[in-house]
CSV table of C-alpha atoms in Angstrom, one decimal:
chain,number,residue,atom,x,y,z
A,1,MET,CA,0.0,0.0,0.0
A,2,VAL,CA,1.4,3.4,-0.9
A,3,ALA,CA,0.4,6.1,1.5
A,4,GLU,CA,-0.5,9.6,0.3
A,5,LYS,CA,2.3,12.1,0.4
A,6,THR,CA,1.6,15.7,1.5
A,7,ILE,CA,3.8,18.3,-0.2
A,8,ILE,CA,4.8,21.1,2.1
A,9,LYS,CA,5.6,24.3,0.3
A,10,ARG,CA,6.3,26.6,3.2
A,11,ARG,CA,9.9,27.0,4.3
A,12,VAL,CA,9.3,26.0,7.9
A,13,LYS,CA,9.9,22.9,9.9
A,14,PRO,CA,6.7,21.0,8.8
A,15,ARG,CA,4.8,18.7,11.1
A,16,PRO,CA,2.1,16.2,10.3
A,17,THR,CA,-1.4,17.6,10.2
A,18,LEU,CA,-3.8,16.6,12.9
A,19,VAL,CA,-5.2,13.8,10.7
A,20,ALA,CA,-1.8,12.7,9.6
A,21,ARG,CA,-0.5,12.8,13.2
A,22,ARG,CA,-3.3,10.5,14.3
A,23,CYS,CA,-2.5,8.2,11.4
A,24,ILE,CA,1.2,8.1,12.3
A,25,THR,CA,0.1,7.3,15.9
A,26,ALA,CA,-2.1,4.5,14.5
A,27,LEU,CA,0.7,3.3,12.3
A,28,GLY,CA,3.0,3.1,15.2
A,29,LEU,CA,0.5,1.3,17.3
A,30,SER,CA,-0.2,-1.2,14.6
A,31,GLY,CA,3.3,-2.6,15.1
A,32,ILE,CA,2.3,-3.3,18.7
A,33,ILE,CA,-1.0,-4.9,17.8
A,34,LEU,CA,0.8,-8.0,16.7
A,35,LEU,CA,1.3,-8.7,20.4
A,36,SER,CA,-2.4,-9.7,20.6
A,37,GLY,CA,-2.0,-12.0,17.6
A,38,CYS,CA,-2.2,-9.7,14.5
A,39,SER,CA,0.5,-9.1,11.9
A,40,SER,CA,2.1,-5.7,12.2
A,41,TYR,CA,0.5,-4.7,8.9
A,42,ASP,CA,-2.8,-6.6,9.1
A,43,VAL,CA,-4.7,-3.4,10.0
A,44,LEU,CA,-3.2,-1.5,7.1
A,45,ASP,CA,-3.8,-4.3,4.7
A,46,THR,CA,-7.4,-4.4,5.6
A,47,VAL,CA,-7.7,-0.7,5.1
A,48,ALA,CA,-6.2,-1.1,1.6
A,49,ASP,CA,-8.9,-3.6,0.8
A,50,THR,CA,-11.8,-1.4,1.8
A,51,LYS,CA,-14.2,-0.3,-1.0
A,52,THR,CA,-15.2,3.0,0.5
A,53,ALA,CA,-15.4,5.4,-2.4
A,54,GLY,CA,-14.2,9.0,-2.1
A,55,GLU,CA,-12.3,8.4,1.1
A,56,SER,CA,-8.6,9.2,1.4
A,57,ILE,CA,-6.2,6.5,2.5
A,58,ALA,CA,-5.5,8.6,5.6
A,59,GLY,CA,-9.2,8.6,6.3
A,60,LYS,CA,-9.4,4.9,5.8
A,61,ILE,CA,-6.5,4.2,8.2
A,62,GLU,CA,-8.0,6.5,10.8
A,63,ARG,CA,-11.5,5.0,10.5
A,64,LYS,CA,-10.2,1.4,10.6
A,65,ILE,CA,-8.0,2.1,13.6
A,66,GLU,CA,-10.7,3.9,15.4
A,67,THR,CA,-13.1,1.0,14.8
A,68,GLU,CA,-10.7,-1.8,15.9
A,69,THR,CA,-8.8,0.1,18.7
A,70,SER,CA,-11.0,3.2,19.5
A,71,ASN,CA,-9.4,3.2,22.9
A,72,ILE,CA,-5.6,3.4,22.7
A,73,GLN,CA,-5.4,1.7,26.1
A,74,TYR,CA,-6.7,-1.5,24.5
A,75,VAL,CA,-3.5,-1.8,22.6
A,76,PHE,CA,-1.4,-1.3,25.8
A,77,ARG,CA,-3.6,-3.8,27.6
A,78,SER,CA,-2.7,-6.3,24.9
A,79,ILE,CA,0.9,-5.7,25.7
A,80,SER,CA,0.6,-6.8,29.3
A,81,SER,CA,-1.5,-9.9,28.5
A,82,ASP,CA,0.0,-13.3,29.1
A,83,GLU,CA,-0.3,-14.2,25.5
A,84,SER,CA,1.5,-11.0,24.5
A,85,LYS,CA,4.4,-11.8,26.9
A,86,GLU,CA,5.0,-15.1,25.1
A,87,LYS,CA,5.5,-13.1,22.0
A,88,ASN,CA,7.7,-10.5,23.5
A,89,GLU,CA,10.8,-12.0,22.0
A,90,LYS,CA,9.2,-11.9,18.6
A,91,ILE,CA,8.7,-8.1,18.6
A,92,LYS,CA,12.2,-7.3,19.8
A,93,GLN,CA,13.2,-7.0,16.2
A,94,LEU,CA,11.0,-5.3,13.6
A,95,GLY,CA,13.3,-6.4,10.9
A,96,GLU,CA,15.6,-4.1,9.1
A,97,ARG,CA,14.6,-0.4,8.9
A,98,PRO,CA,13.3,0.5,5.4
A,99,THR,CA,15.7,2.4,3.2
A,100,TYR,CA,14.8,5.6,1.4
A,101,ASP,CA,16.1,8.2,-0.9
A,102,ALA,CA,16.3,11.5,1.0
A,103,THR,CA,16.5,13.6,-2.2
A,104,ARG,CA,12.8,12.6,-2.8
A,105,TYR,CA,11.7,14.3,0.3
A,106,VAL,CA,14.1,17.3,0.8
A,107,ASP,CA,14.6,20.2,-1.6
A,108,THR,CA,18.2,21.4,-1.4
A,109,SER,CA,18.2,23.6,-4.4
A,110,LYS,CA,18.6,26.8,-2.4
A,111,CYS,CA,21.4,25.4,-0.2
A,112,ASP,CA,24.8,26.9,-0.9
A,113,ILE,CA,27.7,25.4,1.1
A,114,LYS,CA,30.0,28.2,0.0
A,115,LYS,CA,27.8,30.7,1.9
A,116,ALA,CA,27.6,28.6,5.1
A,117,ASN,CA,30.3,30.5,6.9
A,118,GLU,CA,28.6,32.7,9.4
A,119,PHE,CA,30.4,31.2,12.3
A,120,LYS,CA,34.2,31.8,12.2
A,121,THR,CA,36.8,29.8,14.0
A,122,GLU,CA,38.3,31.5,17.1
A,123,ARG,CA,41.9,30.7,17.9
A,124,ALA,CA,42.3,29.3,21.4
A,125,SER,CA,43.8,31.7,23.9
A,126,GLU,CA,46.3,30.5,26.5
A,127,LYS,CA,43.7,31.1,29.2
A,128,ASP,CA,41.2,28.9,27.3
A,129,VAL,CA,43.8,26.1,26.9
A,130,MET,CA,44.7,26.2,30.6
A,131,GLN,CA,41.1,26.0,31.6
A,132,GLU,CA,40.6,22.9,29.3
A,133,ILE,CA,43.7,21.3,30.9
A,134,ARG,CA,42.3,22.1,34.4
A,135,ASN,CA,39.0,20.5,33.5
A,136,LEU,CA,40.7,17.4,32.3
A,137,MET,CA,43.0,17.2,35.4
A,138,ILE,CA,39.9,17.4,37.6
A,139,SER,CA,37.9,14.8,35.6
A,140,GLU,CA,40.8,12.4,35.5
A,141,GLY,CA,41.9,13.0,39.1
A,142,ILE,CA,45.4,13.9,38.0
A,143,PHE,CA,47.1,16.6,40.1
A,144,SER,CA,50.6,18.1,40.6
A,145,ASP,CA,52.5,17.4,43.7
A,146,ASN,CA,52.1,20.8,45.3
A,147,GLU,CA,52.9,20.6,49.0
A,148,ILE,CA,52.0,24.2,49.6
A,149,THR,CA,48.9,25.8,48.1
A,150,LYS,CA,48.9,28.6,45.6
A,151,LYS,CA,46.1,30.5,43.9
A,152,GLY,CA,44.2,28.2,41.6
A,153,ASP,CA,45.0,25.0,43.5
A,154,ILE,CA,42.2,22.9,45.0
A,155,VAL,CA,42.1,22.2,48.7
A,156,ASN,CA,39.9,19.6,50.3
A,157,ILE,CA,38.7,20.9,53.7
A,158,ASP,CA,36.5,20.4,56.7
A,159,TYR,CA,35.2,23.6,58.2
A,160,THR,CA,32.8,25.1,60.7
A,161,ALA,CA,31.4,28.6,61.0
A,162,THR,CA,30.1,29.5,64.4
A,163,GLU,CA,28.5,32.8,65.4
A,164,VAL,CA,30.3,34.3,68.3
A,165,ASN,CA,28.6,33.5,71.7
A,166,GLN,CA,26.8,30.5,70.1
A,167,ASN,CA,27.6,26.9,71.1
A,168,GLU,CA,26.6,25.1,67.9
A,169,PRO,CA,28.2,25.9,64.5
A,170,PHE,CA,25.9,27.5,62.0
A,171,VAL,CA,27.8,25.7,59.2
A,172,ASN,CA,29.5,22.3,59.5
A,173,VAL,CA,31.0,21.0,56.3
A,174,LYS,CA,33.1,17.8,55.7
A,175,ASN,CA,35.4,16.9,52.7
A,176,GLU,CA,34.6,19.9,50.5
A,177,ASP,CA,36.8,20.9,47.6
A,178,ARG,CA,37.5,24.6,47.3
A,179,VAL,CA,39.5,26.4,44.6
A,180,VAL,CA,42.0,28.7,46.3
A,181,GLY,CA,41.3,32.3,45.1
A,182,ASP,CA,37.6,31.7,44.2
A,183,ASN,CA,36.5,33.8,47.2
A,184,LEU,CA,33.8,31.4,48.3
A,185,PHE,CA,35.0,32.4,51.7
A,186,PRO,CA,35.2,36.1,52.5
A,187,GLU,CA,38.4,37.4,50.8
A,188,GLU,CA,40.3,37.9,54.0
A,189,ILE,CA,39.7,34.2,54.9
A,190,ASP,CA,40.4,33.0,51.4
A,191,ARG,CA,43.8,34.6,51.4
A,192,LEU,CA,44.7,32.5,54.4
A,193,LEU,CA,44.4,29.4,52.2
A,194,VAL,CA,47.3,30.5,50.1
A,195,GLY,CA,50.5,28.9,51.4
A,196,ALA,CA,48.7,26.3,53.4
A,197,LYS,CA,49.6,22.6,53.4
A,198,GLN,CA,48.0,19.3,54.2
A,199,GLY,CA,47.2,19.0,58.0
A,200,ASP,CA,47.2,22.8,58.6
A,201,VAL,CA,44.4,24.2,60.8
A,202,ILE,CA,43.2,27.8,60.3
A,203,ASP,CA,41.2,29.5,63.1
A,204,VAL,CA,40.0,33.0,62.3
A,205,GLU,CA,37.4,35.4,63.5
A,206,TYR,CA,35.5,37.4,60.9
A,207,LEU,CA,33.1,40.3,61.3
A,208,TYR,CA,30.7,40.6,58.4
A,209,PRO,CA,30.0,44.2,57.3
A,210,ASN,CA,26.6,45.9,58.0
A,211,ASP,CA,25.9,46.1,54.3
A,212,TYR,CA,26.5,42.4,53.6
A,213,TYR,CA,23.8,41.1,51.3
A,214,ASP,CA,22.9,38.0,53.4
A,215,THR,CA,21.0,38.9,56.6
A,216,THR,CA,22.1,35.7,58.2
A,217,TYR,CA,25.7,37.1,58.4
A,218,LYS,CA,25.0,40.8,58.1
A,219,GLY,CA,26.8,42.7,60.9
A,220,LYS,CA,27.6,39.5,62.8
A,221,LYS,CA,30.9,38.0,63.9
A,222,TYR,CA,31.8,34.3,63.1
A,223,ASP,CA,34.6,32.0,64.2
A,224,TYR,CA,35.9,29.9,61.3
A,225,HIS,CA,37.7,26.6,62.0
A,226,ILE,CA,39.3,25.2,58.8
A,227,VAL,CA,41.2,21.9,58.4
A,228,ILE,CA,43.2,21.3,55.3
A,229,ASN,CA,42.7,17.6,54.4
A,230,GLU,CA,44.5,17.5,51.0
A,231,VAL,CA,46.2,19.8,48.5
A,232,LYS,CA,45.4,19.1,44.9
A,233,GLY,CA,48.0,21.0,42.8
A,234,MET,CA,46.7,22.4,39.5
A,235,SER,CA,50.1,23.2,37.9
A,236,LEU,CA,50.9,21.6,34.5
A,237,THR,CA,54.1,19.8,35.2
A,238,ASP,CA,56.0,17.3,33.1
A,239,ASP,CA,54.6,14.5,35.3
A,240,VAL,CA,51.1,15.7,34.8
A,241,ALA,CA,51.7,16.0,31.1
A,242,ARG,CA,52.9,12.4,30.9
A,243,GLU,CA,49.9,11.2,32.9
A,244,LEU,CA,47.3,13.1,30.9
A,245,SER,CA,48.8,12.0,27.6
A,246,LYS,CA,49.3,8.4,28.8
A,247,GLY,CA,53.0,8.8,28.1
A,248,ALA,CA,52.6,10.2,24.6
A,249,VAL,CA,53.9,13.7,25.7
A,250,VAL,CA,56.7,14.0,28.2
A,251,THR,CA,57.0,17.7,28.8
A,252,ALA,CA,54.6,20.4,30.0
A,253,VAL,CA,55.6,22.6,27.1
A,254,ASP,CA,54.9,20.0,24.5
A,255,TYR,CA,51.6,19.1,26.1
A,256,MET,CA,50.6,22.8,26.1
A,257,LYS,CA,51.2,22.8,22.3
A,258,TYR,CA,49.3,19.6,21.9
A,259,ALA,CA,46.3,20.9,23.9
A,260,THR,CA,46.3,24.2,22.0
A,261,SER,CA,46.2,22.3,18.7
A,262,MET,CA,43.4,20.0,19.9
A,263,LEU,CA,41.3,23.0,21.2
A,264,ASN,CA,41.8,24.8,17.9
A,265,ILE,CA,40.5,21.7,16.0
A,266,SER,CA,37.6,21.5,18.4
A,267,ASN,CA,36.7,25.2,17.8
A,268,GLU,CA,37.0,24.7,14.1
A,269,ASN,CA,34.6,21.7,14.3
A,270,LYS,CA,32.1,23.6,16.4
A,271,ALA,CA,32.1,26.5,14.0
A,272,ALA,CA,31.6,24.1,11.0
A,273,GLU,CA,28.8,22.3,12.9
A,274,ASN,CA,27.0,25.6,13.5
A,275,ASN,CA,27.4,26.5,9.9
A,276,LEU,CA,26.0,23.0,9.0
A,277,LEU,CA,22.9,24.0,11.0
A,278,ILE,CA,22.6,27.1,8.9
A,279,LEU,CA,22.8,24.9,5.8
A,280,GLU,CA,20.2,22.6,7.1
A,281,GLU,CA,17.8,25.5,7.7
A,282,GLN,CA,18.0,26.2,3.9
A,283,CYS,CA,16.6,22.8,3.2
A,284,MET,CA,12.9,22.4,2.5
A,285,ILE,CA,11.1,19.2,3.6
A,286,THR,CA,8.6,18.2,0.8
A,287,GLY,CA,7.3,14.9,2.3
A,288,TYR,CA,8.1,11.9,4.4
A,289,PRO,CA,9.1,8.3,3.8
A,290,GLU,CA,6.1,7.0,5.6
A,291,ASP,CA,7.3,3.5,6.0
A,292,VAL,CA,10.4,4.7,7.7
A,293,LEU,CA,8.5,7.1,10.0
A,294,ASN,CA,6.1,4.2,10.8
A,295,TYR,CA,9.0,1.9,11.6
A,296,ASP,CA,10.7,4.5,13.8
A,297,VAL,CA,7.5,5.3,15.8
A,298,GLN,CA,6.9,1.6,16.3
A,299,SER,CA,10.4,1.1,17.5
A,300,ALA,CA,10.2,4.0,20.0
A,301,ILE,CA,6.9,2.7,21.5
A,302,ILE,CA,8.2,-0.9,21.7
A,303,ASN,CA,11.5,0.2,23.2
A,304,PHE,CA,9.6,2.1,25.9
A,305,TYR,CA,7.5,-0.9,26.7
A,306,GLN,CA,10.5,-3.2,27.0
A,307,GLU,CA,12.8,-0.9,28.8
A,308,SER,CA,10.1,0.0,31.4
A,309,ALA,CA,9.4,-3.7,32.3
A,310,ILE,CA,5.7,-3.0,32.4
A,311,GLU,CA,3.4,-5.7,33.7
A,312,SER,CA,0.0,-4.0,33.7
A,313,MET,CA,-2.0,-1.1,32.2
A,314,ASP,CA,-1.8,0.7,35.6
A,315,GLU,CA,2.0,0.4,35.4
A,316,MET,CA,2.0,1.7,31.8
A,317,GLU,CA,-0.1,4.8,32.8
A,318,ALA,CA,2.1,5.4,35.9
A,319,ALA,CA,5.3,5.2,33.8
A,320,ILE,CA,3.8,7.6,31.3
A,321,LYS,CA,2.8,10.1,34.0
A,322,ARG,CA,6.3,9.9,35.5
A,323,LEU,CA,7.5,11.3,32.2
A,324,GLY,CA,5.2,14.2,32.6
A,325,HIS,CA,2.4,13.1,30.2
A,326,LYS,CA,-1.2,13.4,31.3
A,327,SER,CA,-2.5,10.7,29.0
A,328,VAL,CA,-1.5,7.8,26.8
A,329,ASP,CA,-2.5,10.0,23.8
A,330,GLY,CA,-0.2,12.8,24.9
A,331,PHE,CA,2.6,10.3,25.3
A,332,ILE,CA,2.1,8.9,21.8
A,333,ASN,CA,2.0,12.4,20.3
A,334,LYS,CA,5.3,13.2,22.0
A,335,ILE,CA,6.9,10.1,20.6
A,336,THR,CA,5.6,11.0,17.2
A,337,ASP,CA,6.9,14.6,17.4
A,338,ASP,CA,10.3,13.5,18.6
A,339,THR,CA,10.6,10.8,16.0
A,340,THR,CA,9.5,13.1,13.2
A,341,ARG,CA,12.1,15.7,14.3
A,342,LYS,CA,14.9,13.1,14.3
A,343,LEU,CA,13.8,11.8,10.9
A,344,GLU,CA,13.8,15.3,9.4
A,345,GLU,CA,17.3,15.9,10.7
A,346,GLU,CA,18.5,12.7,9.1
A,347,MET,CA,16.7,13.4,5.8
A,348,LYS,CA,18.4,16.8,5.6
A,349,ILE,CA,21.8,15.4,6.3
A,350,PHE,CA,21.5,12.6,3.8
A,351,ALA,CA,20.1,14.9,1.1
A,352,LEU,CA,22.9,17.4,1.6
A,353,ALA,CA,25.5,14.6,1.6
A,354,GLU,CA,24.1,13.5,-1.8
A,355,LYS,CA,24.1,17.0,-3.1
A,356,TYR,CA,27.7,17.5,-2.3
A,357,LYS,CA,28.7,13.9,-3.1
A,358,VAL,CA,30.0,13.0,0.4
A,359,MET,CA,27.5,10.3,1.2
A,360,PRO,CA,29.4,7.4,2.8
A,361,ASP,CA,29.3,3.9,1.5
A,362,GLY,CA,29.0,0.8,3.6
A,363,ASP,CA,27.6,0.6,7.1
A,364,LYS,CA,24.0,1.9,7.0
A,365,GLN,CA,23.7,2.0,10.8
A,366,ASN,CA,26.5,4.6,11.1
A,367,ALA,CA,25.7,6.4,7.8
A,368,TYR,CA,24.2,9.4,9.5
A,369,ASP,CA,27.2,10.2,11.7
A,370,ALA,CA,29.6,9.6,8.8
A,371,ALA,CA,27.6,11.8,6.5
A,372,LYS,CA,27.4,14.6,9.0
A,373,GLU,CA,31.2,14.4,9.6
A,374,ASN,CA,31.8,14.5,5.9
A,375,LEU,CA,29.6,17.6,5.5
A,376,VAL,CA,31.5,19.3,8.4
A,377,LYS,CA,34.8,18.6,6.6
A,378,GLU,CA,33.3,19.9,3.3
A,379,ILE,CA,32.2,23.2,5.0
A,380,GLN,CA,35.7,23.6,6.5
A,381,LYS,CA,37.2,23.4,3.1
A,382,TYR,CA,35.2,26.4,1.9
A,383,GLY,CA,35.7,28.3,5.2
A,384,ARG,CA,39.5,28.2,5.0
């Protein structure tokens, strides 16, 4: 059965009409109906055989689905039936995703890759590079062997803040990391962290000014008791460079050059990806490969059912509500919207890749990522 195709002539991100949306929902649900004993396309085949004159295919689908499953919950009840559970393994695979020619559904005639250069590449500054290195050191847990703290180092501390003449501390914190110089403490106290070492204890009294923004502290005097548990040096040393690079780079100077080069490449890729978005906006969606959209919606619904380990209709409704949806219909509409957006993005990337002859061969599963990467490289050629 060949579904009708709606040609969209406006240069906006098109969405299925209300009738079409309901049909897409029905098409997605038809894939689940097989759980109660039907073939995934039995409903649609029956529709194709109807003799109703003057009725669109979309109308036939909608009427047939409404007749056989007027309550969407019926379909979900079939999912949780014992008979359906026995067939759970059968629906884990819908078969291979249908193939399609994106150029049939996307008009790229007004796309010009030579003009997709609004975002320029910014060269990485030394400050930017050092911040990236700091972030990596923290995420990898690799620190320099600084015995004495300096500005920018991290200290792990325990501390209390007790208002003068009070017995119990107002603040009592254990094992907190603080960056020396970030002034999370009042500046006068933060300065005392510079030059500290592991095991040091800092006791200081601090009077907050009368114009202090927080009324809890405003005009009050507090005793601070700070214990330095650990010093995590944030200097880029040769040892740190070796650890971060897994031995590939042996000096801090060379690692700085390497990190600068990598950050420049990253910035260039980000600019090209932003320019690719501009190029995508120039595309016009003219229709949808409905068998692919149907397949994707079915897959999304079935994946939700399987991953949620649902045993009853009540559990289904509860799971849907936890996601913020008020009804099953709203949930299905959200799946349809999300699936449509993803397919539109894929269609544009494939159509552009065909236009600029960078469509990858081979692995279909990774074709989208490869096509996008190839387009980014192509944009970079024109941007240089």
